[in-house]
Amino acid sequence: IAVRQPGFRGAVRGLFSRQYNEVSALNDISFSINRGELVGYIGPNGAGKSTTIKILSGILVPDAGICQVNGLTPWRQRQQHVANIGVVFGQRTQLWWDLPVIESFDLLARIYRLAPDRYRQVRDALVETMQIGNLLNTPVRQLSLGQRMRCDIVASLLHEPSILFLDEPTIGLDAVSKLAVREFVAQLNRDKQVTVILTTHDMDDIEALCERIIVIGNGDILSDGSLESLRASVDTQRQLKLDLAGGVKALEIISIPGVSVSVAEDQSLTLSYDPREITTSELIRQLAERYEVRDLFVESTPIEKVIAELYRREALKPDSQRGS
């Protein structure tokens, strides 16, 4: 990255002597994904998510290292590789801007050399599932963001890929469109065993879809595992919210080991507790002996807070310990 000094003098000096800072987009990252997995790949802006997706899809060539997808090196065996993958970039479209959606689909079928009968069968099934039949004759430039995204997802699956890369597929979408995309991706993974790698800043997408989460920051892998293991590594506290028929005696609650009172009102109570010290069922049993519980709700730490804390801890590490 070129470093430019401020002001007119800095601009003139830069014409003759320019300084650069080198930034590594990815630092010796390593992971493997099994066939049929649905993996969330998350991190802050500039963490290296899109760079990883572009390497995996064959768009970028890394400086060093080994990368194989279905036994192929993406940037060396590109034509064979892209025949088996689908890619959706939320901020870019693969559809032709001035053409009706159906003509973009037909062009992609020619590019992938799909058999006409099979193409029509797959296309019609995807169109019905994503409910875009009324959009097929509409030019892409006239579609809303949510409509275009659903069409882009269909376009990426016309050739029946075994792997689907989704880079911010729900960015800017309304609630209805987000739910439609989530349900479709979950069904695709469940019914057809399509391997899905999802990058997103929407933690609701991650919680709804992903059993495994890879967290990246500053080009390093910070965490790789289930959502629960990620929560446990950052924050073990849970919240128990109760609606009580009688009054609240906070002192009795505090006497329970491993339990503290977060909020105490006339007939409601919010408790923080560590399930390693007292199980949820045991805590509820003890409370039911003391109070008439009308309703209760157990809540883990929101995933946004967990991820934010993970980023904060990584930022506090010395450079020599980053990514460890």
Tab-separated table of C-alpha atoms in Angstrom:
chain	number	residue	atom	x	y	z
A	1	ILE	CA	0.000	0.000	0.000
A	2	ALA	CA	1.485	3.346	-1.067
A	3	VAL	CA	1.953	5.812	1.806
A	4	ARG	CA	1.304	9.419	0.844
A	5	GLN	CA	2.438	12.321	3.013
A	6	PRO	CA	-0.186	15.011	3.671
A	7	GLY	CA	-0.246	18.351	1.879
A	8	PHE	CA	1.117	19.622	-1.442
A	9	ARG	CA	4.734	19.013	-0.502
A	10	GLY	CA	3.940	15.433	0.392
A	11	ALA	CA	2.255	14.929	-2.984
A	12	VAL	CA	5.276	16.336	-4.862
A	13	ARG	CA	7.710	14.285	-2.773
A	14	GLY	CA	5.676	11.182	-3.571
A	15	LEU	CA	6.310	11.694	-7.291
A	16	PHE	CA	10.024	11.075	-6.791
A	17	SER	CA	10.261	8.910	-3.694
A	18	ARG	CA	7.307	6.758	-2.708
A	19	GLN	CA	7.100	4.675	0.467
A	20	TYR	CA	5.067	1.500	0.853
A	21	ASN	CA	3.594	-0.531	3.685
A	22	GLU	CA	3.208	-4.255	3.131
A	23	VAL	CA	0.004	-5.841	4.444
A	24	SER	CA	-0.503	-9.610	4.425
A	25	ALA	CA	-4.108	-10.393	3.555
A	26	LEU	CA	-3.680	-13.974	4.844
A	27	ASN	CA	-0.969	-15.295	7.185
A	28	ASP	CA	-0.309	-19.031	6.797
A	29	ILE	CA	-3.955	-19.935	7.418
A	30	SER	CA	-4.913	-23.602	7.288
A	31	PHE	CA	-8.242	-25.412	7.477
A	32	SER	CA	-10.104	-28.277	5.821
A	33	ILE	CA	-13.817	-28.640	5.136
A	34	ASN	CA	-15.585	-31.967	4.639
A	35	ARG	CA	-18.103	-32.660	1.907
A	36	GLY	CA	-21.603	-31.589	2.919
A	37	GLU	CA	-20.559	-29.168	5.681
A	38	LEU	CA	-22.129	-25.725	6.064
A	39	VAL	CA	-19.402	-23.496	7.473
A	40	GLY	CA	-19.597	-19.881	8.567
A	41	TYR	CA	-16.446	-17.899	7.732
A	42	ILE	CA	-16.589	-14.626	9.620
A	43	GLY	CA	-14.402	-11.713	10.610
A	44	PRO	CA	-14.263	-7.897	10.610
A	45	ASN	CA	-13.794	-5.815	7.474
A	46	GLY	CA	-10.343	-6.395	6.007
A	47	ALA	CA	-9.840	-9.677	7.896
A	48	GLY	CA	-9.227	-11.696	4.713
A	49	LYS	CA	-12.620	-13.351	4.143
A	50	SER	CA	-13.156	-12.306	0.532
A	51	THR	CA	-9.491	-12.937	-0.270
A	52	THR	CA	-9.913	-16.520	0.937
A	53	ILE	CA	-13.062	-16.997	-1.155
A	54	LYS	CA	-11.317	-15.595	-4.239
A	55	ILE	CA	-8.402	-17.995	-3.775
A	56	LEU	CA	-10.747	-20.950	-3.247
A	57	SER	CA	-12.720	-20.005	-6.371
A	58	GLY	CA	-9.589	-19.522	-8.499
A	59	ILE	CA	-9.819	-15.749	-8.948
A	60	LEU	CA	-6.642	-14.944	-6.971
A	61	VAL	CA	-3.290	-16.745	-6.895
A	62	PRO	CA	-1.663	-16.901	-3.439
A	63	ASP	CA	2.019	-16.046	-2.963
A	64	ALA	CA	2.716	-19.457	-1.416
A	65	GLY	CA	1.054	-22.507	0.026
A	66	ILE	CA	-1.223	-25.312	-1.093
A	67	CYS	CA	-4.949	-25.062	-1.767
A	68	GLN	CA	-7.082	-27.903	-3.094
A	69	VAL	CA	-10.816	-28.041	-3.708
A	70	ASN	CA	-12.195	-31.435	-4.740
A	71	GLY	CA	-8.611	-32.479	-5.447
A	72	LEU	CA	-8.030	-29.561	-7.835
A	73	THR	CA	-5.827	-26.479	-7.509
A	74	PRO	CA	-8.309	-23.676	-8.259
A	75	TRP	CA	-6.030	-21.286	-10.179
A	76	ARG	CA	-4.222	-24.002	-12.143
A	77	GLN	CA	-7.157	-26.196	-13.182
A	78	ARG	CA	-9.614	-23.367	-13.365
A	79	GLN	CA	-12.050	-24.532	-16.046
A	80	GLN	CA	-12.426	-27.971	-14.493
A	81	HIS	CA	-12.681	-26.382	-11.050
A	82	VAL	CA	-15.356	-23.778	-11.785
A	83	ALA	CA	-17.572	-26.440	-13.348
A	84	ASN	CA	-18.077	-27.821	-9.823
A	85	ILE	CA	-18.487	-24.639	-7.774
A	86	GLY	CA	-21.008	-21.834	-7.464
A	87	VAL	CA	-20.083	-18.364	-6.214
A	88	VAL	CA	-22.309	-15.502	-5.088
A	89	PHE	CA	-20.782	-12.115	-4.204
A	90	GLY	CA	-23.367	-9.984	-2.445
A	91	GLN	CA	-22.051	-6.709	-3.861
A	92	ARG	CA	-21.570	-7.955	-7.447
A	93	THR	CA	-23.881	-9.696	-9.883
A	94	GLN	CA	-23.104	-12.373	-12.443
A	95	LEU	CA	-26.224	-11.453	-14.422
A	96	TRP	CA	-26.172	-9.201	-17.474
A	97	TRP	CA	-27.410	-5.784	-16.421
A	98	ASP	CA	-29.626	-4.904	-19.421
A	99	LEU	CA	-30.918	-8.389	-20.236
A	100	PRO	CA	-34.012	-10.099	-18.832
A	101	VAL	CA	-33.175	-12.590	-16.106
A	102	ILE	CA	-34.164	-15.607	-18.234
A	103	GLU	CA	-31.693	-14.610	-20.958
A	104	SER	CA	-28.886	-14.408	-18.398
A	105	PHE	CA	-29.795	-17.925	-17.307
A	106	ASP	CA	-29.755	-19.140	-20.913
A	107	LEU	CA	-26.341	-17.562	-21.504
A	108	LEU	CA	-24.921	-19.241	-18.407
A	109	ALA	CA	-26.315	-22.565	-19.604
A	110	ARG	CA	-24.366	-22.106	-22.875
A	111	ILE	CA	-21.192	-21.105	-21.008
A	112	TYR	CA	-21.390	-24.228	-18.837
A	113	ARG	CA	-22.440	-26.343	-21.850
A	114	LEU	CA	-25.442	-27.764	-20.046
A	115	ALA	CA	-27.709	-30.314	-21.685
A	116	PRO	CA	-30.900	-28.391	-22.668
A	117	ASP	CA	-33.371	-30.795	-21.051
A	118	ARG	CA	-31.458	-31.061	-17.799
A	119	TYR	CA	-30.888	-27.297	-17.727
A	120	ARG	CA	-34.604	-26.554	-18.055
A	121	GLN	CA	-35.441	-29.106	-15.368
A	122	VAL	CA	-32.934	-27.657	-12.878
A	123	ARG	CA	-33.788	-24.044	-13.771
A	124	ASP	CA	-37.533	-24.526	-13.339
A	125	ALA	CA	-37.060	-26.261	-9.965
A	126	LEU	CA	-34.805	-23.452	-8.684
A	127	VAL	CA	-37.132	-20.746	-10.016
A	128	GLU	CA	-40.066	-22.332	-8.202
A	129	THR	CA	-38.150	-22.783	-4.951
A	130	MET	CA	-36.874	-19.185	-4.927
A	131	GLN	CA	-40.220	-17.828	-6.174
A	132	ILE	CA	-38.790	-15.703	-8.989
A	133	GLY	CA	-41.096	-16.862	-11.819
A	134	ASN	CA	-42.598	-13.365	-12.146
A	135	LEU	CA	-39.109	-11.831	-12.525
A	136	LEU	CA	-37.773	-13.883	-15.439
A	137	ASN	CA	-38.698	-11.375	-18.143
A	138	THR	CA	-37.574	-8.330	-16.130
A	139	PRO	CA	-34.231	-6.653	-16.995
A	140	VAL	CA	-31.748	-7.136	-14.161
A	141	ARG	CA	-31.281	-3.366	-13.730
A	142	GLN	CA	-34.961	-3.051	-12.763
A	143	LEU	CA	-34.812	-5.593	-9.938
A	144	SER	CA	-34.658	-4.674	-6.285
A	145	LEU	CA	-31.632	-5.834	-4.296
A	146	GLY	CA	-33.515	-8.735	-2.744
A	147	GLN	CA	-34.935	-9.837	-6.105
A	148	ARG	CA	-31.521	-9.660	-7.767
A	149	MET	CA	-29.896	-11.644	-4.970
A	150	ARG	CA	-32.407	-14.469	-5.316
A	151	CYS	CA	-31.804	-14.503	-9.080
A	152	ASP	CA	-28.034	-14.529	-8.528
A	153	ILE	CA	-28.315	-17.545	-6.230
A	154	VAL	CA	-30.335	-19.407	-8.860
A	155	ALA	CA	-27.741	-18.460	-11.506
A	156	SER	CA	-24.930	-19.883	-9.366
A	157	LEU	CA	-26.699	-23.262	-9.079
A	158	LEU	CA	-27.840	-23.880	-12.664
A	159	HIS	CA	-24.875	-26.200	-13.306
A	160	GLU	CA	-25.513	-28.148	-10.075
A	161	PRO	CA	-22.231	-27.418	-8.279
A	162	SER	CA	-21.116	-29.536	-5.333
A	163	ILE	CA	-19.679	-26.484	-3.500
A	164	LEU	CA	-21.294	-23.081	-3.021
A	165	PHE	CA	-19.379	-19.990	-1.876
A	166	LEU	CA	-21.647	-17.267	-0.476
A	167	ASP	CA	-19.917	-13.930	0.177
A	168	GLU	CA	-22.337	-11.603	2.022
A	169	PRO	CA	-25.466	-13.051	0.321
A	170	THR	CA	-27.935	-11.215	2.583
A	171	ILE	CA	-26.268	-7.783	2.658
A	172	GLY	CA	-28.895	-5.045	2.452
A	173	LEU	CA	-31.821	-7.467	2.214
A	174	ASP	CA	-35.141	-6.980	3.976
A	175	ALA	CA	-36.352	-9.482	6.569
A	176	VAL	CA	-38.541	-11.459	4.141
A	177	SER	CA	-35.750	-11.851	1.577
A	178	LYS	CA	-33.239	-12.845	4.284
A	179	LEU	CA	-35.522	-15.596	5.547
A	180	ALA	CA	-36.086	-16.869	1.989
A	181	VAL	CA	-32.340	-17.048	1.328
A	182	ARG	CA	-31.619	-18.745	4.676
A	183	GLU	CA	-34.308	-21.377	4.190
A	184	PHE	CA	-33.125	-22.106	0.663
A	185	VAL	CA	-29.460	-22.468	1.666
A	186	ALA	CA	-30.371	-24.757	4.581
A	187	GLN	CA	-32.554	-26.912	2.326
A	188	LEU	CA	-29.858	-27.092	-0.359
A	189	ASN	CA	-27.271	-28.245	2.168
A	190	ARG	CA	-29.623	-30.697	3.883
A	191	ASP	CA	-31.300	-32.297	0.848
A	192	LYS	CA	-28.517	-32.232	-1.761
A	193	GLN	CA	-25.463	-32.269	0.515
A	194	VAL	CA	-24.021	-29.193	-1.211
A	195	THR	CA	-20.989	-27.934	0.719
A	196	VAL	CA	-21.550	-24.275	1.665
A	197	ILE	CA	-19.019	-21.695	2.841
A	198	LEU	CA	-20.793	-18.575	4.076
A	199	THR	CA	-19.156	-15.242	4.835
A	200	THR	CA	-21.369	-12.640	6.450
A	201	HIS	CA	-21.555	-9.889	9.067
A	202	ASP	CA	-25.125	-10.917	9.917
A	203	MET	CA	-24.823	-13.081	13.006
A	204	ASP	CA	-28.448	-14.183	12.664
A	205	ASP	CA	-27.418	-15.937	9.435
A	206	ILE	CA	-24.604	-17.685	11.295
A	207	GLU	CA	-26.808	-18.836	14.186
A	208	ALA	CA	-29.576	-19.996	11.856
A	209	LEU	CA	-27.392	-21.933	9.405
A	210	CYS	CA	-23.913	-22.870	10.627
A	211	GLU	CA	-22.858	-25.711	12.903
A	212	ARG	CA	-19.187	-24.829	12.428
A	213	ILE	CA	-17.678	-21.336	12.502
A	214	ILE	CA	-14.210	-20.245	11.398
A	215	VAL	CA	-13.275	-16.784	12.701
A	216	ILE	CA	-10.528	-14.848	10.920
A	217	GLY	CA	-8.901	-11.569	11.961
A	218	ASN	CA	-5.903	-9.719	10.518
A	219	GLY	CA	-5.298	-12.621	8.161
A	220	ASP	CA	-5.069	-15.222	10.979
A	221	ILE	CA	-7.486	-17.953	12.039
A	222	LEU	CA	-8.690	-16.984	15.529
A	223	SER	CA	-11.152	-19.795	16.145
A	224	ASP	CA	-12.463	-22.914	14.410
A	225	GLY	CA	-15.274	-24.942	15.926
A	226	SER	CA	-18.929	-24.996	16.888
A	227	LEU	CA	-20.860	-21.960	18.038
A	228	GLU	CA	-21.113	-23.387	21.536
A	229	SER	CA	-17.377	-24.039	21.791
A	230	LEU	CA	-16.730	-20.487	20.599
A	231	ARG	CA	-19.051	-19.119	23.274
A	232	ALA	CA	-17.426	-21.298	25.927
A	233	SER	CA	-13.952	-20.063	24.986
A	234	VAL	CA	-14.970	-16.417	25.347
A	235	ASP	CA	-17.855	-16.188	27.806
A	236	THR	CA	-19.422	-19.001	29.839
A	237	GLN	CA	-22.153	-16.861	31.397
A	238	ARG	CA	-25.824	-17.478	30.606
A	239	GLN	CA	-28.909	-15.451	31.432
A	240	LEU	CA	-32.072	-16.848	33.037
A	241	LYS	CA	-35.089	-14.558	32.876
A	242	LEU	CA	-38.068	-15.370	35.084
A	243	ASP	CA	-41.605	-14.030	35.443
A	244	LEU	CA	-42.696	-14.629	39.040
A	245	ALA	CA	-46.133	-14.623	40.624
A	246	GLY	CA	-44.896	-13.300	43.957
A	247	GLY	CA	-42.270	-10.809	45.083
A	248	VAL	CA	-38.532	-11.153	44.494
A	249	LYS	CA	-36.068	-11.841	47.302
A	250	ALA	CA	-32.736	-11.091	45.706
A	251	LEU	CA	-30.743	-12.112	48.788
A	252	GLU	CA	-32.026	-15.681	48.477
A	253	ILE	CA	-30.876	-15.778	44.854
A	254	ILE	CA	-27.401	-14.499	45.657
A	255	SER	CA	-27.008	-17.335	48.159
A	256	ILE	CA	-27.042	-19.855	45.283
A	257	PRO	CA	-23.396	-20.556	44.336
A	258	GLY	CA	-22.403	-19.415	40.865
A	259	VAL	CA	-25.504	-17.214	40.479
A	260	SER	CA	-25.757	-13.418	40.501
A	261	VAL	CA	-28.686	-11.056	40.044
A	262	SER	CA	-28.498	-8.862	36.935
A	263	VAL	CA	-31.955	-7.271	37.165
A	264	ALA	CA	-34.517	-7.524	39.974
A	265	GLU	CA	-37.963	-5.946	39.625
A	266	ASP	CA	-41.337	-6.454	41.316
A	267	GLN	CA	-42.244	-9.712	39.596
A	268	SER	CA	-39.389	-10.346	37.190
A	269	LEU	CA	-35.827	-11.447	37.671
A	270	THR	CA	-32.781	-11.795	35.423
A	271	LEU	CA	-29.962	-13.988	36.685
A	272	SER	CA	-26.438	-14.582	35.396
A	273	TYR	CA	-24.916	-17.990	36.052
A	274	ASP	CA	-22.116	-20.271	34.939
A	275	PRO	CA	-23.473	-23.671	33.768
A	276	ARG	CA	-20.164	-25.265	34.781
A	277	GLU	CA	-20.920	-24.407	38.418
A	278	ILE	CA	-24.664	-25.045	38.421
A	279	THR	CA	-26.683	-26.669	35.656
A	280	THR	CA	-29.690	-24.931	34.176
A	281	SER	CA	-32.053	-27.669	35.376
A	282	GLU	CA	-30.690	-27.503	38.951
A	283	LEU	CA	-31.005	-23.711	39.034
A	284	ILE	CA	-34.601	-23.873	37.819
A	285	ARG	CA	-35.390	-26.575	40.407
A	286	GLN	CA	-34.060	-24.464	43.270
A	287	LEU	CA	-35.941	-21.390	42.070
A	288	ALA	CA	-39.181	-23.357	41.651
A	289	GLU	CA	-38.918	-24.430	45.308
A	290	ARG	CA	-38.758	-20.776	46.445
A	291	TYR	CA	-41.024	-19.010	43.942
A	292	GLU	CA	-44.114	-19.547	41.841
A	293	VAL	CA	-42.550	-19.313	38.363
A	294	ARG	CA	-45.036	-18.278	35.670
A	295	ASP	CA	-42.576	-18.159	32.778
A	296	LEU	CA	-38.834	-18.447	32.165
A	297	PHE	CA	-36.351	-18.026	29.348
A	298	VAL	CA	-32.703	-19.144	29.095
A	299	GLU	CA	-30.451	-16.978	26.943
A	300	SER	CA	-26.793	-17.412	25.985
A	301	THR	CA	-24.532	-14.430	25.388
A	302	PRO	CA	-25.469	-12.942	21.989
A	303	ILE	CA	-23.086	-14.097	19.295
A	304	GLU	CA	-22.318	-10.460	18.382
A	305	LYS	CA	-20.879	-9.891	21.855
A	306	VAL	CA	-18.903	-13.134	21.725
A	307	ILE	CA	-17.305	-12.221	18.391
A	308	ALA	CA	-16.622	-8.649	19.523
A	309	GLU	CA	-14.866	-9.953	22.652
A	310	LEU	CA	-12.794	-12.358	20.542
A	311	TYR	CA	-11.679	-9.464	18.317
A	312	ARG	CA	-10.881	-7.353	21.378
A	313	ARG	CA	-8.688	-10.083	22.883
A	314	GLU	CA	-6.854	-10.558	19.584
A	315	ALA	CA	-6.202	-6.800	19.310
A	316	LEU	CA	-4.621	-6.814	22.799
A	317	LYS	CA	-2.162	-9.603	21.951
A	318	PRO	CA	1.430	-8.779	20.987
A	319	ASP	CA	2.137	-9.263	17.279
A	320	SER	CA	4.183	-12.404	18.060
A	321	GLN	CA	1.105	-14.086	19.582
A	322	ARG	CA	-1.463	-13.128	16.951
A	323	GLY	CA	-3.423	-16.069	15.594
A	324	SER	CA	-2.216	-18.469	18.288
